[in-house]
Amino acid sequence: MSNKLISLTKEIERLAAAHPHVAPLFQAFGPLLAEKERWLQETPPATPVPIDEDRYRDGAALLQQGPLFVEADPWSSAGLAVARAIGQGFPLFAEEMAKWAKEITAGVDCYALLDGGTAPEADDIPSRKLFLEFLARFMLTRVARSMAKSLAPLTWNKGYCPVCAGLPHLAILRDKGQRFLQCAHCSHEWPFSRLTCPACGHEDPENSQILFIEGHKEDSVFTCDNCKRYLITGDRSGGLGQVNADLIAMSLVHFDYIAQDKGFQPMAACPWNTLPATEE
Ligand SMILES: [Zn+2]
Ligand SMILES: [Zn+2]
């Protein structure tokens, strides 16, 4: 195992112990995060996609400029990795995932399953929804990683992801309080103005709020009264290296309860923040 994978595995264990109320989330999704990292390290990087810099500056994410995937991408190894991880984290789906793995090995085309596109919108079968969602995440993260260096010097001031056009699921404050948004789908990170709502572009501080929890000043949730969405924010300006953004988001899931209870919707729905509807 590489150092990065070892530290991710350790971080999952540490957070599960430090946040017992969300330990079941780490048990369920931990294998998916670890397997994604392992798969990305074992898989050759994605071929860079062309960037039209003028269109990019005008707000056209790479996905809006052209396809991010080709059929020749490593779909079956990604599908097998996702099926294995879901089988470990979600014992109820283990049998089904073992069956899927057999079918993928026998030649079922994961590229076609995903319809060559990104995250699936509506799929009623929970195991299938989870599988397709993480298959998209694995593949998109591979593209985002291979594009990160080329995108870093380019100007991007939208609240959606410059790679896949997805909305952020988490903001991280780094040095000097600079806010970085984390894409829910491809894990790309980009800097964004601290007071603007990434979802609707609203800038009026009167209509946005920052909620804190007593005794935990470093983490907060940004809520926008204009579009009724929220974004959880982790303050990592102390700078203790890179922490996996999905792990930070899961350890702050209590903010999802608070914000959703106040009638706000997550900026990006993730499998761990899409809580059962609380009907009045
Ligand atoms: Zn993205
Ligand atoms: Zn808004």
Tab-separated table of C-alpha atoms and ligand atoms in Angstrom:
chain	number	residue	atom	x	y	z
A	1	MET	CA	0.000	0.000	0.000
A	2	SER	CA	1.216	3.502	-0.771
A	3	ASN	CA	1.676	6.120	1.954
A	4	LYS	CA	-1.366	8.037	0.792
A	5	LEU	CA	-3.568	4.977	1.020
A	6	ILE	CA	-2.158	4.019	4.418
A	7	SER	CA	-2.810	7.504	5.795
A	8	LEU	CA	-6.342	7.480	4.357
A	9	THR	CA	-7.072	4.144	6.031
A	10	LYS	CA	-5.651	5.457	9.319
A	11	GLU	CA	-7.662	8.656	9.010
A	12	ILE	CA	-10.870	6.650	8.529
A	13	GLU	CA	-10.104	4.672	11.697
A	14	ARG	CA	-9.209	7.813	13.647
A	15	LEU	CA	-12.359	9.676	12.607
A	16	ALA	CA	-14.591	6.674	13.283
A	17	ALA	CA	-13.191	6.573	16.834
A	18	ALA	CA	-13.400	10.363	17.307
A	19	HIS	CA	-16.963	10.640	15.971
A	20	PRO	CA	-18.808	7.575	17.257
A	21	HIS	CA	-22.166	9.050	16.161
A	22	VAL	CA	-21.092	8.764	12.523
A	23	ALA	CA	-19.017	5.588	12.801
A	24	PRO	CA	-21.659	3.660	10.785
A	25	LEU	CA	-21.126	6.113	7.899
A	26	PHE	CA	-17.390	5.463	7.946
A	27	GLN	CA	-18.004	1.717	8.076
A	28	ALA	CA	-20.318	1.940	5.077
A	29	PHE	CA	-18.393	4.397	2.890
A	30	GLY	CA	-14.827	3.865	4.159
A	31	PRO	CA	-14.218	0.891	1.803
A	32	LEU	CA	-15.430	2.995	-1.161
A	33	LEU	CA	-13.041	5.846	-0.318
A	34	ALA	CA	-10.100	3.498	0.230
A	35	GLU	CA	-10.888	1.463	-2.883
A	36	LYS	CA	-11.155	4.637	-4.973
A	37	GLU	CA	-7.706	5.750	-3.833
A	38	ARG	CA	-6.249	2.291	-4.460
A	39	TRP	CA	-7.832	2.084	-7.924
A	40	LEU	CA	-6.635	5.583	-8.882
A	41	GLN	CA	-3.092	4.703	-7.874
A	42	GLU	CA	-3.100	1.452	-9.810
A	43	THR	CA	-4.726	2.889	-12.930
A	44	PRO	CA	-2.819	4.899	-15.549
A	45	PRO	CA	-3.843	8.587	-15.493
A	46	ALA	CA	-6.613	9.709	-17.843
A	47	THR	CA	-5.582	11.203	-21.172
A	48	PRO	CA	-5.948	14.982	-20.736
A	49	VAL	CA	-9.026	16.438	-22.451
A	50	PRO	CA	-8.604	19.580	-24.592
A	51	ILE	CA	-9.460	22.935	-22.965
A	52	ASP	CA	-10.916	25.862	-24.880
A	53	GLU	CA	-9.564	28.588	-22.596
A	54	ASP	CA	-11.950	31.300	-23.825
A	55	ARG	CA	-14.992	29.164	-23.211
A	56	TYR	CA	-13.535	28.068	-19.889
A	57	ARG	CA	-13.133	31.681	-18.733
A	58	ASP	CA	-16.758	32.253	-19.726
A	59	GLY	CA	-17.860	29.442	-17.455
A	60	ALA	CA	-17.970	26.361	-19.677
A	61	ALA	CA	-16.766	23.456	-17.545
A	62	LEU	CA	-14.738	20.754	-19.313
A	63	LEU	CA	-17.773	18.462	-19.409
A	64	GLN	CA	-19.687	21.213	-21.210
A	65	GLN	CA	-16.910	21.494	-23.782
A	66	GLY	CA	-16.708	17.852	-24.779
A	67	PRO	CA	-16.875	14.281	-23.494
A	68	LEU	CA	-14.713	13.420	-20.495
A	69	PHE	CA	-14.784	9.682	-21.128
A	70	VAL	CA	-14.152	7.244	-23.928
A	71	GLU	CA	-15.151	3.631	-24.201
A	72	ALA	CA	-11.512	2.565	-23.931
A	73	ASP	CA	-11.228	3.959	-20.377
A	74	PRO	CA	-10.730	1.334	-17.621
A	75	TRP	CA	-14.454	0.780	-17.021
A	76	SER	CA	-14.360	-2.829	-15.919
A	77	SER	CA	-11.595	-2.375	-13.357
A	78	ALA	CA	-13.526	0.624	-11.959
A	79	GLY	CA	-16.768	-1.370	-11.899
A	80	LEU	CA	-15.102	-4.285	-10.130
A	81	ALA	CA	-13.497	-1.969	-7.553
A	82	VAL	CA	-16.829	-0.253	-6.843
A	83	ALA	CA	-18.697	-3.573	-6.550
A	84	ARG	CA	-16.056	-4.945	-4.161
A	85	ALA	CA	-16.152	-1.834	-1.955
A	86	ILE	CA	-19.955	-1.703	-1.796
A	87	GLY	CA	-19.980	-5.406	-0.939
A	88	GLN	CA	-17.672	-4.675	2.019
A	89	GLY	CA	-19.395	-1.548	3.296
A	90	PHE	CA	-23.005	-2.569	2.689
A	91	PRO	CA	-23.466	-6.205	3.770
A	92	LEU	CA	-27.094	-6.127	2.547
A	93	PHE	CA	-25.857	-5.583	-1.009
A	94	ALA	CA	-22.927	-8.010	-0.785
A	95	GLU	CA	-24.612	-10.873	-2.616
A	96	GLU	CA	-25.841	-8.644	-5.408
A	97	MET	CA	-22.446	-6.979	-5.793
A	98	ALA	CA	-20.764	-10.387	-6.072
A	99	LYS	CA	-23.195	-11.167	-8.900
A	100	TRP	CA	-22.428	-7.838	-10.591
A	101	ALA	CA	-18.704	-8.495	-10.312
A	102	LYS	CA	-19.182	-11.831	-12.086
A	103	GLU	CA	-21.172	-10.145	-14.843
A	104	ILE	CA	-18.564	-7.409	-15.298
A	105	THR	CA	-15.832	-10.030	-15.525
A	106	ALA	CA	-17.969	-11.838	-18.090
A	107	GLY	CA	-18.098	-8.699	-20.206
A	108	VAL	CA	-20.987	-6.470	-19.045
A	109	ASP	CA	-20.053	-2.989	-20.258
A	110	CYS	CA	-19.885	-0.446	-17.398
A	111	TYR	CA	-19.452	2.400	-19.891
A	112	ALA	CA	-22.859	1.560	-21.365
A	113	LEU	CA	-24.346	1.165	-17.862
A	114	LEU	CA	-23.419	4.727	-17.099
A	115	ASP	CA	-24.616	5.729	-20.528
A	116	GLY	CA	-21.239	7.341	-21.161
A	117	GLY	CA	-22.405	10.174	-18.930
A	118	THR	CA	-21.897	11.359	-15.389
A	119	ALA	CA	-23.858	10.774	-12.214
A	120	PRO	CA	-27.189	9.053	-12.688
A	121	GLU	CA	-30.196	11.201	-11.904
A	122	ALA	CA	-32.983	8.954	-10.755
A	123	ASP	CA	-32.621	5.272	-10.208
A	124	ASP	CA	-35.039	3.665	-7.829
A	125	ILE	CA	-33.039	0.600	-6.898
A	126	PRO	CA	-30.749	1.671	-4.021
A	127	SER	CA	-27.923	-0.778	-4.756
A	128	ARG	CA	-27.890	0.159	-8.452
A	129	LYS	CA	-28.046	3.872	-7.657
A	130	LEU	CA	-25.112	3.557	-5.266
A	131	PHE	CA	-23.101	1.511	-7.763
A	132	LEU	CA	-23.641	3.927	-10.659
A	133	GLU	CA	-23.030	6.975	-8.508
A	134	PHE	CA	-19.677	5.684	-7.288
A	135	LEU	CA	-18.703	4.361	-10.709
A	136	ALA	CA	-19.174	7.942	-11.966
A	137	ARG	CA	-17.192	9.310	-9.008
A	138	PHE	CA	-14.256	6.973	-9.643
A	139	MET	CA	-14.112	7.807	-13.347
A	140	LEU	CA	-14.643	11.564	-12.887
A	141	THR	CA	-11.999	11.796	-10.162
A	142	ARG	CA	-9.523	10.123	-12.510
A	143	VAL	CA	-10.197	12.823	-15.120
A	144	ALA	CA	-10.137	15.632	-12.527
A	145	ARG	CA	-6.753	14.495	-11.206
A	146	SER	CA	-5.212	14.417	-14.647
A	147	MET	CA	-6.569	17.919	-15.398
A	148	ALA	CA	-5.806	19.638	-12.066
A	149	LYS	CA	-2.363	20.975	-13.044
A	150	SER	CA	-3.566	22.429	-16.357
A	151	LEU	CA	-6.571	24.082	-14.694
A	152	ALA	CA	-4.706	25.597	-11.732
A	153	PRO	CA	-3.372	28.700	-13.580
A	154	LEU	CA	-6.680	29.387	-15.403
A	155	THR	CA	-9.315	31.776	-14.085
A	156	TRP	CA	-12.563	30.190	-12.899
A	157	ASN	CA	-15.032	32.119	-10.790
A	158	LYS	CA	-18.140	29.956	-10.899
A	159	GLY	CA	-19.662	28.117	-7.970
A	160	TYR	CA	-19.939	24.884	-9.990
A	161	CYS	CA	-17.067	22.577	-10.771
A	162	PRO	CA	-14.780	23.539	-13.673
A	163	VAL	CA	-14.330	19.862	-14.549
A	164	CYS	CA	-17.772	18.232	-14.326
A	165	ALA	CA	-20.060	21.244	-13.655
A	166	GLY	CA	-21.270	19.655	-10.399
A	167	LEU	CA	-22.029	21.706	-7.290
A	168	PRO	CA	-19.813	21.508	-4.199
A	169	HIS	CA	-20.711	19.349	-1.213
A	170	LEU	CA	-18.156	20.948	1.083
A	171	ALA	CA	-16.076	24.093	1.457
A	172	ILE	CA	-12.682	24.073	3.107
A	173	LEU	CA	-11.057	27.200	4.518
A	174	ARG	CA	-7.322	27.152	4.094
A	175	ASP	CA	-4.529	29.691	4.667
A	176	LYS	CA	-5.715	33.279	5.192
A	177	GLY	CA	-9.319	32.080	5.232
A	178	GLN	CA	-9.435	31.433	1.485
A	179	ARG	CA	-12.496	29.288	0.724
A	180	PHE	CA	-12.016	26.256	-1.529
A	181	LEU	CA	-15.007	24.370	-2.878
A	182	GLN	CA	-14.983	20.591	-3.164
A	183	CYS	CA	-16.847	19.001	-6.048
A	184	ALA	CA	-19.279	16.336	-4.890
A	185	HIS	CA	-18.737	14.216	-7.992
A	186	CYS	CA	-15.121	14.452	-9.171
A	187	SER	CA	-13.451	15.693	-5.926
A	188	HIS	CA	-11.888	18.622	-7.787
A	189	GLU	CA	-11.097	21.632	-5.573
A	190	TRP	CA	-11.183	25.275	-6.640
A	191	PRO	CA	-10.967	28.650	-4.860
A	192	PHE	CA	-14.147	30.704	-4.569
A	193	SER	CA	-15.202	33.999	-2.983
A	194	ARG	CA	-16.068	33.478	0.661
A	195	LEU	CA	-19.314	35.460	0.837
A	196	THR	CA	-20.952	34.423	-2.423
A	197	CYS	CA	-23.417	31.536	-2.581
A	198	PRO	CA	-21.876	28.957	-4.959
A	199	ALA	CA	-25.305	27.646	-5.971
A	200	CYS	CA	-27.069	30.876	-6.987
A	201	GLY	CA	-24.312	33.511	-7.018
A	202	HIS	CA	-26.149	35.599	-4.418
A	203	GLU	CA	-23.815	37.960	-2.567
A	204	ASP	CA	-25.913	39.767	0.007
A	205	PRO	CA	-24.594	38.927	3.498
A	206	GLU	CA	-28.038	39.851	4.870
A	207	ASN	CA	-29.512	36.827	3.143
A	208	SER	CA	-26.851	34.322	4.006
A	209	GLN	CA	-25.880	33.020	7.384
A	210	ILE	CA	-23.099	31.046	8.943
A	211	LEU	CA	-24.189	28.587	11.635
A	212	PHE	CA	-21.750	27.253	14.198
A	213	ILE	CA	-22.026	24.659	16.912
A	214	GLU	CA	-21.038	25.646	20.451
A	215	GLY	CA	-17.481	24.650	21.199
A	216	HIS	CA	-16.647	23.778	17.578
A	217	LYS	CA	-15.813	27.141	16.058
A	218	GLU	CA	-13.693	25.652	13.296
A	219	ASP	CA	-16.592	24.097	11.425
A	220	SER	CA	-19.750	25.791	10.224
A	221	VAL	CA	-22.519	25.724	7.668
A	222	PHE	CA	-23.232	28.469	5.132
A	223	THR	CA	-26.918	28.898	4.359
A	224	CYS	CA	-28.421	30.995	1.561
A	225	ASP	CA	-31.911	32.446	2.014
A	226	ASN	CA	-32.096	33.210	-1.687
A	227	CYS	CA	-31.893	29.626	-2.997
A	228	LYS	CA	-32.476	27.839	0.313
A	229	ARG	CA	-29.345	25.740	-0.018
A	230	TYR	CA	-26.546	25.145	2.449
A	231	LEU	CA	-22.869	24.280	2.294
A	232	ILE	CA	-20.898	22.749	5.134
A	233	THR	CA	-17.553	24.402	5.751
A	234	GLY	CA	-14.550	22.853	7.440
A	235	ASP	CA	-11.870	25.255	8.664
A	236	ARG	CA	-8.501	23.674	7.970
A	237	SER	CA	-6.497	26.914	8.029
A	238	GLY	CA	-4.360	25.311	10.742
A	239	GLY	CA	-3.110	23.281	7.771
A	240	LEU	CA	-2.422	19.743	8.934
A	241	GLY	CA	-1.854	18.385	5.459
A	242	GLN	CA	-4.486	17.135	3.058
A	243	VAL	CA	-7.479	15.421	4.537
A	244	ASN	CA	-9.897	13.600	2.288
A	245	ALA	CA	-12.850	15.949	1.684
A	246	ASP	CA	-15.405	13.123	1.734
A	247	LEU	CA	-14.161	12.153	5.186
A	248	ILE	CA	-14.449	15.725	6.440
A	249	ALA	CA	-17.980	15.919	5.034
A	250	MET	CA	-19.007	12.672	6.737
A	251	SER	CA	-17.559	13.746	10.071
A	252	LEU	CA	-19.649	16.957	9.844
A	253	VAL	CA	-22.906	15.261	8.927
A	254	HIS	CA	-24.575	16.677	12.075
A	255	PHE	CA	-24.599	20.004	10.198
A	256	ASP	CA	-26.680	18.339	7.498
A	257	TYR	CA	-29.300	17.517	10.122
A	258	ILE	CA	-29.271	21.066	11.488
A	259	ALA	CA	-29.507	22.781	8.084
A	260	GLN	CA	-32.091	20.390	6.659
A	261	ASP	CA	-34.133	20.753	9.833
A	262	LYS	CA	-34.201	24.512	9.147
A	263	GLY	CA	-35.599	23.857	5.674
A	264	PHE	CA	-32.396	24.117	3.596
A	265	GLN	CA	-31.356	21.653	0.887
A	266	PRO	CA	-27.783	20.432	0.425
A	267	MET	CA	-25.966	22.142	-2.431
A	268	ALA	CA	-25.026	18.704	-3.703
A	269	ALA	CA	-26.806	15.579	-2.583
A	270	CYS	CA	-24.414	12.857	-1.460
A	271	PRO	CA	-25.312	9.335	-0.364
A	272	TRP	CA	-24.533	10.334	3.242
A	273	ASN	CA	-26.397	13.640	3.386
A	274	THR	CA	-29.585	12.655	1.637
A	275	LEU	CA	-31.621	12.024	4.708
A	276	PRO	CA	-35.102	10.563	4.786
A	277	ALA	CA	-37.706	13.275	4.197
A	278	THR	CA	-39.132	14.636	7.415
A	279	GLU	CA	-42.790	15.092	6.520
A	280	GLU	CA	-44.731	17.429	8.729
B	1	ZN	ZN	-16.491	18.041	-10.497
B	2	ZN	ZN	-27.956	30.695	-2.962
